Short mmCIF file of C-alpha atoms in Angstrom, two decimals:
data_model
loop_
_atom_site.label_atom_id
_atom_site.label_comp_id
_atom_site.label_asym_id
_atom_site.label_seq_id
_atom_site.Cartn_x
_atom_site.Cartn_y
_atom_site.Cartn_z
CA VAL A 1 -0.06 0.02 0.03
CA THR A 2 1.45 3.45 -0.94
CA VAL A 3 0.43 6.70 0.58
CA THR A 4 1.64 9.88 -1.53
CA GLY A 5 3.34 12.58 0.48
CA THR A 6 1.74 16.06 0.68
CA ASP A 7 2.86 19.52 1.96
CA ASN A 8 1.92 18.52 5.41
CA CYS A 9 2.43 14.62 5.22
CA ILE A 10 5.34 12.41 4.56
CA GLY A 11 4.51 9.75 2.01
CA SER A 12 5.01 6.14 2.97
CA SER A 13 4.42 2.56 1.62
CA ALA A 14 4.02 -0.83 3.18
CA THR A 15 3.34 -4.36 2.11
CA ALA A 16 1.06 -7.13 3.52
CA ALA A 17 0.50 -10.62 2.42
CA PHE A 18 -3.07 -12.10 1.67
CA THR A 19 -4.38 -15.35 0.30
CA ILE A 20 -7.19 -16.11 -2.09
CA ALA A 21 -8.44 -19.51 -1.11
CA LYS A 22 -9.26 -22.06 -3.70
CA LYS A 23 -12.98 -22.39 -4.40
CA GLN A 24 -14.38 -25.60 -3.16
CA LEU A 25 -16.39 -27.85 -5.49
CA ASP A 26 -18.95 -30.52 -4.67
CA LEU A 27 -19.25 -33.58 -6.86
CA PRO A 28 -21.61 -32.94 -9.79
CA SER A 29 -25.06 -34.09 -9.01
CA GLY A 30 -27.88 -34.94 -11.45
CA THR A 31 -29.03 -37.59 -13.90
CA TYR A 32 -26.88 -38.14 -16.87
CA SER A 33 -27.96 -40.10 -19.81
CA ALA A 34 -27.76 -40.52 -23.52
CA ASN A 35 -28.63 -42.81 -26.40
CA TYR A 36 -26.11 -45.17 -28.05
CA ASP A 37 -24.72 -43.88 -31.10
CA GLY A 38 -21.50 -45.85 -31.66
CA LYS A 39 -19.32 -43.09 -30.59
CA VAL A 40 -17.43 -42.04 -27.43
CA GLN A 41 -19.84 -39.93 -25.10
CA TYR A 42 -19.46 -37.87 -21.96
CA PRO A 43 -21.79 -36.91 -19.16
CA ASN A 44 -22.45 -33.28 -19.28
CA VAL A 45 -21.21 -32.37 -15.76
CA GLY A 46 -20.14 -28.81 -16.53
CA ALA A 47 -17.04 -26.93 -17.65
CA LEU A 48 -15.26 -27.23 -14.21
CA TYR A 49 -14.76 -30.99 -14.53
CA THR A 50 -13.16 -33.52 -16.63
CA VAL A 51 -14.83 -37.00 -17.01
CA GLU A 52 -13.99 -40.27 -18.66
CA GLY A 53 -15.81 -41.18 -21.97
CA VAL A 54 -17.82 -44.40 -22.62
CA THR A 55 -19.25 -45.87 -25.71
CA ASN A 56 -21.48 -48.88 -25.12
CA ALA A 57 -24.91 -48.95 -23.79
CA GLY A 58 -25.39 -49.61 -19.98
CA THR A 59 -25.12 -47.85 -16.71
CA HIS A 60 -21.59 -46.76 -16.03
CA SER A 61 -19.62 -45.20 -13.10
CA VAL A 62 -17.48 -42.44 -14.66
CA ALA A 63 -14.58 -41.05 -12.97
CA VAL A 64 -14.75 -37.29 -12.67
CA ALA A 65 -11.76 -34.78 -11.78
CA ILE A 66 -11.35 -31.10 -11.19
CA LYS A 67 -10.11 -29.46 -14.45
CA ASP A 68 -8.30 -26.39 -12.87
CA THR A 69 -6.66 -27.59 -9.62
CA SER A 70 -4.86 -24.25 -9.32
CA ASN A 71 -7.95 -22.43 -8.31
CA TYR A 72 -10.39 -25.14 -7.34
CA GLU A 73 -10.44 -28.00 -4.86
CA TRP A 74 -12.84 -30.60 -3.56
CA SER A 75 -15.10 -29.78 -0.72
CA ALA A 76 -14.85 -31.81 2.47
CA ALA A 77 -17.88 -33.93 1.49
CA ALA A 78 -16.66 -34.49 -2.05
CA SER A 79 -13.12 -35.43 -0.78
CA ALA A 80 -14.56 -38.17 1.35
CA ALA A 81 -16.76 -39.55 -1.52
CA GLU A 82 -15.74 -41.65 -4.53
CA LYS A 83 -15.05 -39.33 -7.45
CA VAL A 84 -17.52 -40.66 -9.86
CA VAL A 85 -20.91 -39.93 -11.44
CA THR A 86 -23.46 -42.40 -12.80
CA PHE A 87 -23.93 -42.27 -16.67
CA THR A 88 -26.52 -44.24 -18.55
CA ILE A 89 -26.48 -45.01 -22.18
CA SER A 90 -29.62 -46.54 -23.47
CA LYS A 91 -29.73 -49.18 -26.25
CA VAL A 92 -31.13 -48.14 -29.56
CA ASN A 93 -34.42 -49.61 -30.58
CA THR A 94 -33.70 -51.68 -33.65
CA THR A 95 -35.45 -51.07 -36.91
CA LEU A 96 -35.70 -53.88 -39.50
CA THR A 97 -37.69 -54.12 -42.79
CA ILE A 98 -37.42 -56.77 -45.55
CA THR A 99 -38.49 -57.33 -49.11
CA ALA A 100 -38.93 -60.79 -50.58
CA PRO A 101 -39.86 -60.65 -54.30
CA SER A 102 -41.25 -63.67 -56.21
CA THR A 103 -38.89 -65.44 -58.52
CA PRO A 104 -38.87 -68.22 -61.04
CA TYR A 105 -37.57 -71.73 -60.07
CA THR A 106 -33.79 -71.98 -60.16
CA ALA A 107 -32.97 -75.34 -58.55
CA SER A 108 -31.08 -73.44 -55.73
CA PRO A 109 -32.25 -72.22 -52.38
CA TYR A 110 -34.16 -68.94 -52.53
CA ASN A 111 -31.93 -65.97 -51.78
CA LYS A 112 -33.83 -62.79 -52.82
CA VAL A 113 -34.60 -61.35 -49.43
CA THR A 114 -33.12 -57.95 -48.76
CA TYR A 115 -33.29 -55.90 -45.54
CA GLU A 116 -32.79 -52.31 -44.18
CA SER A 117 -31.86 -51.62 -40.60
CA ASN A 118 -30.29 -49.06 -38.38
CA VAL A 119 -27.93 -51.60 -36.95
CA PRO A 120 -24.60 -51.43 -38.58
CA GLY A 121 -23.36 -54.69 -39.96
CA ALA A 122 -26.32 -56.43 -38.41
CA THR A 123 -26.61 -60.27 -38.41
CA VAL A 124 -29.95 -60.98 -39.89
CA ILE A 125 -31.46 -64.44 -39.53
CA TYR A 126 -34.25 -65.55 -41.87
CA HIS A 127 -36.93 -68.11 -40.88
CA TYR A 128 -38.94 -69.76 -43.82
CA TYR A 129 -42.43 -71.30 -43.41
CA SER A 130 -44.75 -72.99 -45.96
CA ASP A 131 -48.00 -71.66 -44.41
CA ALA A 132 -49.27 -68.18 -43.46
CA ALA A 133 -49.94 -69.29 -39.94
CA LEU A 134 -46.20 -69.89 -39.56
CA THR A 135 -46.78 -73.24 -38.02
CA ASN A 136 -44.62 -75.28 -40.55
CA LYS A 137 -41.05 -73.98 -40.41
CA LEU A 138 -38.71 -75.18 -43.03
CA SER A 139 -35.17 -76.26 -42.32
CA GLY A 140 -33.82 -73.59 -44.56
CA ALA A 141 -34.53 -71.50 -47.67
CA PRO A 142 -37.11 -73.34 -49.95
CA VAL A 143 -36.08 -74.60 -53.46
CA GLU A 144 -39.17 -76.05 -54.97
CA ARG A 145 -41.93 -74.06 -56.53
CA GLY A 146 -44.69 -72.92 -54.19
CA THR A 147 -45.64 -70.09 -52.01
CA TYR A 148 -43.77 -69.31 -48.80
CA TYR A 149 -43.41 -66.77 -45.88
CA VAL A 150 -40.22 -65.43 -44.50
CA VAL A 151 -39.66 -63.79 -41.22
CA ALA A 152 -36.42 -61.88 -40.33
CA GLU A 153 -34.81 -61.52 -36.99
CA ILE A 154 -32.03 -59.49 -35.29
CA ALA A 155 -30.96 -60.76 -31.95
CA GLU A 156 -30.54 -58.35 -28.96
CA THR A 157 -27.08 -57.08 -28.48
CA ASP A 158 -25.35 -55.02 -25.82
CA ASN A 159 -26.25 -51.77 -27.76
CA PHE A 160 -29.38 -52.73 -29.85
CA THR A 161 -32.71 -54.18 -28.84
CA GLY A 162 -33.81 -57.39 -30.63
CA ILE A 163 -36.60 -57.41 -33.25
CA VAL A 164 -38.66 -59.87 -35.40
CA THR A 165 -40.42 -58.68 -38.55
CA GLN A 166 -43.85 -59.60 -39.75
CA ALA A 167 -43.90 -62.35 -42.33
CA LYS A 168 -43.45 -61.58 -46.01
CA GLU A 169 -45.22 -63.78 -48.67
CA PHE A 170 -43.30 -64.80 -51.83
CA THR A 171 -43.68 -67.37 -54.55
CA ILE A 172 -41.28 -69.61 -56.45
CA ASN A 173 -42.93 -69.69 -59.80
CA LYS A 174 -42.59 -72.54 -62.35
CA ALA A 175 -39.66 -72.18 -64.71
CA ALA A 176 -39.79 -72.47 -68.47
CA PRO A 177 -38.05 -75.37 -69.84
CA THR A 178 -35.77 -75.27 -73.00
CA LEU A 179 -37.14 -76.97 -75.94
CA SER A 180 -34.86 -78.34 -78.74
CA PHE A 181 -36.07 -79.82 -82.24
CA GLY A 182 -34.48 -81.41 -85.14
CA ASP A 183 -33.75 -79.30 -88.21
CA TYR A 184 -36.72 -79.56 -90.57
CA THR A 185 -36.36 -76.43 -92.68
CA ALA A 186 -33.92 -77.88 -95.32
CA ASP A 187 -35.34 -79.01 -98.67
CA ALA A 188 -33.63 -82.26 -98.06
CA TRP A 189 -36.10 -83.19 -95.44
CA TYR A 190 -38.71 -85.37 -97.22
CA GLN A 191 -42.38 -85.75 -96.25
CA ASN A 192 -42.16 -89.54 -96.07
CA ASN A 193 -39.58 -89.21 -93.21
CA LEU A 194 -41.72 -86.81 -91.34
CA LYS A 195 -44.70 -89.29 -91.75
CA ALA A 196 -42.66 -92.22 -90.51
CA GLN A 197 -40.63 -90.73 -87.71
CA GLY A 198 -42.54 -87.69 -86.39
CA ILE A 199 -40.85 -84.60 -84.94
CA GLU A 200 -37.57 -85.08 -83.00
CA TYR A 201 -37.43 -83.08 -79.78
CA SER A 202 -36.00 -82.82 -76.34
CA ALA A 203 -36.49 -80.61 -73.30
CA THR A 204 -34.00 -79.50 -70.73
CA GLY A 205 -34.23 -77.59 -67.41
CA ILE A 206 -31.91 -75.68 -65.14
CA GLY A 207 -28.26 -76.64 -65.56
CA GLY A 208 -29.08 -78.69 -68.74
CA VAL A 209 -30.93 -81.39 -66.77
CA VAL A 210 -33.02 -83.59 -69.02
CA LEU A 211 -36.85 -83.17 -68.45
CA ASN A 212 -39.34 -86.02 -68.80
CA GLY A 213 -42.82 -85.16 -70.11
CA SER A 214 -44.99 -85.44 -73.19
CA PHE A 215 -44.82 -83.53 -76.52
CA SER A 216 -48.03 -83.03 -78.57
CA TYR A 217 -48.72 -81.25 -81.89
CA ASP A 218 -51.62 -81.15 -84.27
CA LYS A 219 -50.74 -83.41 -87.18
CA GLU A 220 -53.62 -82.10 -89.16
CA THR A 221 -51.67 -78.84 -89.55
CA ILE A 222 -49.18 -80.73 -91.72
CA LYS A 223 -50.52 -80.54 -95.17
CA PHE A 224 -48.31 -82.51 -97.54
CA ALA A 225 -47.66 -81.61 -101.17
CA PRO A 226 -48.76 -84.37 -103.70
CA ALA A 227 -46.28 -87.28 -103.70
CA ASP A 228 -45.11 -86.54 -107.14
CA SER A 229 -44.66 -82.73 -106.48
CA LEU A 230 -41.17 -81.23 -106.44
CA ALA A 231 -42.34 -78.07 -104.80
CA SER A 232 -41.60 -77.50 -101.05
CA GLN A 233 -43.25 -75.38 -98.47
CA THR A 234 -42.56 -74.35 -95.00
CA VAL A 235 -45.27 -74.98 -92.34
CA ALA A 236 -45.33 -73.60 -88.76
CA ILE A 237 -46.36 -76.52 -86.38
CA SER A 238 -47.38 -75.57 -82.80
CA VAL A 239 -45.68 -78.04 -80.35
CA THR A 240 -46.69 -78.24 -76.65
CA PHE A 241 -44.51 -79.82 -73.89
CA THR A 242 -46.05 -80.90 -70.61
CA PRO A 243 -43.35 -81.70 -68.10
CA THR A 244 -43.72 -84.33 -65.25
CA ASP A 245 -41.48 -82.10 -63.04
CA ALA A 246 -43.91 -79.65 -61.10
CA ASN A 247 -41.09 -77.00 -61.00
CA TYR A 248 -41.63 -76.47 -64.70
CA ARG A 249 -44.56 -75.10 -66.60
CA GLU A 250 -46.16 -76.34 -69.76
CA THR A 251 -44.68 -74.65 -72.82
CA THR A 252 -45.88 -74.21 -76.43
CA VAL A 253 -43.55 -73.16 -79.23
CA SER A 254 -43.71 -72.86 -82.99
CA VAL A 255 -41.61 -75.13 -85.16
CA ASN A 256 -41.04 -74.46 -88.76
CA VAL A 257 -40.91 -77.65 -91.02
CA CYS A 258 -40.06 -77.71 -94.75
CA LEU A 259 -42.47 -80.07 -96.52
#
């Protein structure tokens, strides 16, 4: 402290020590919570403290410390207590939607289901049924033609709730066979051979498998030229194949024959 001298007073100065005590802080109090987002999160305890961060859902005891220890210290009550706060991170409510389009028979297990979910990298399990009541569960994805139902499931995890979707209906439709015929379009093919042998044909399915069944065509559509005629004509004959394999549909094609 300094006093300035005047005409009647002599100036003087002196010093004195004083202390600014640290401000005492109590432990933060309150309810601290957040929703899981896959990132490190911190309870909002205020600017005077530092806290540990946590990621996973659950109730956590999070260590708390004073940020500026030069000017702040724990109160007596806080000093005697564990330096933690409770921080709860809630699980995310899982969302899951699926599509199951119908498809032709492929001789392989059905694999057309797609899904959308808010769970990153979710493990989705599909359950297949042959009835709308979901009482006849299949051992895996269906192969044969028919109408089926699929339900998708994501199991509960540490951070996400579990979910099971409503059933989606889909159909595996009959596939079209591939029909092959002899070459009857050349002039060298004679009507007598056609009369004696009939049309040569074959039917194959997925992967070239030979299909059994019956071929039929209307022989009355074959109008031969007179036996002594040198003229030729091309006739379109409608041929129908009826497979015995229920996964393939009846198919009708037109075959050109030179007569």
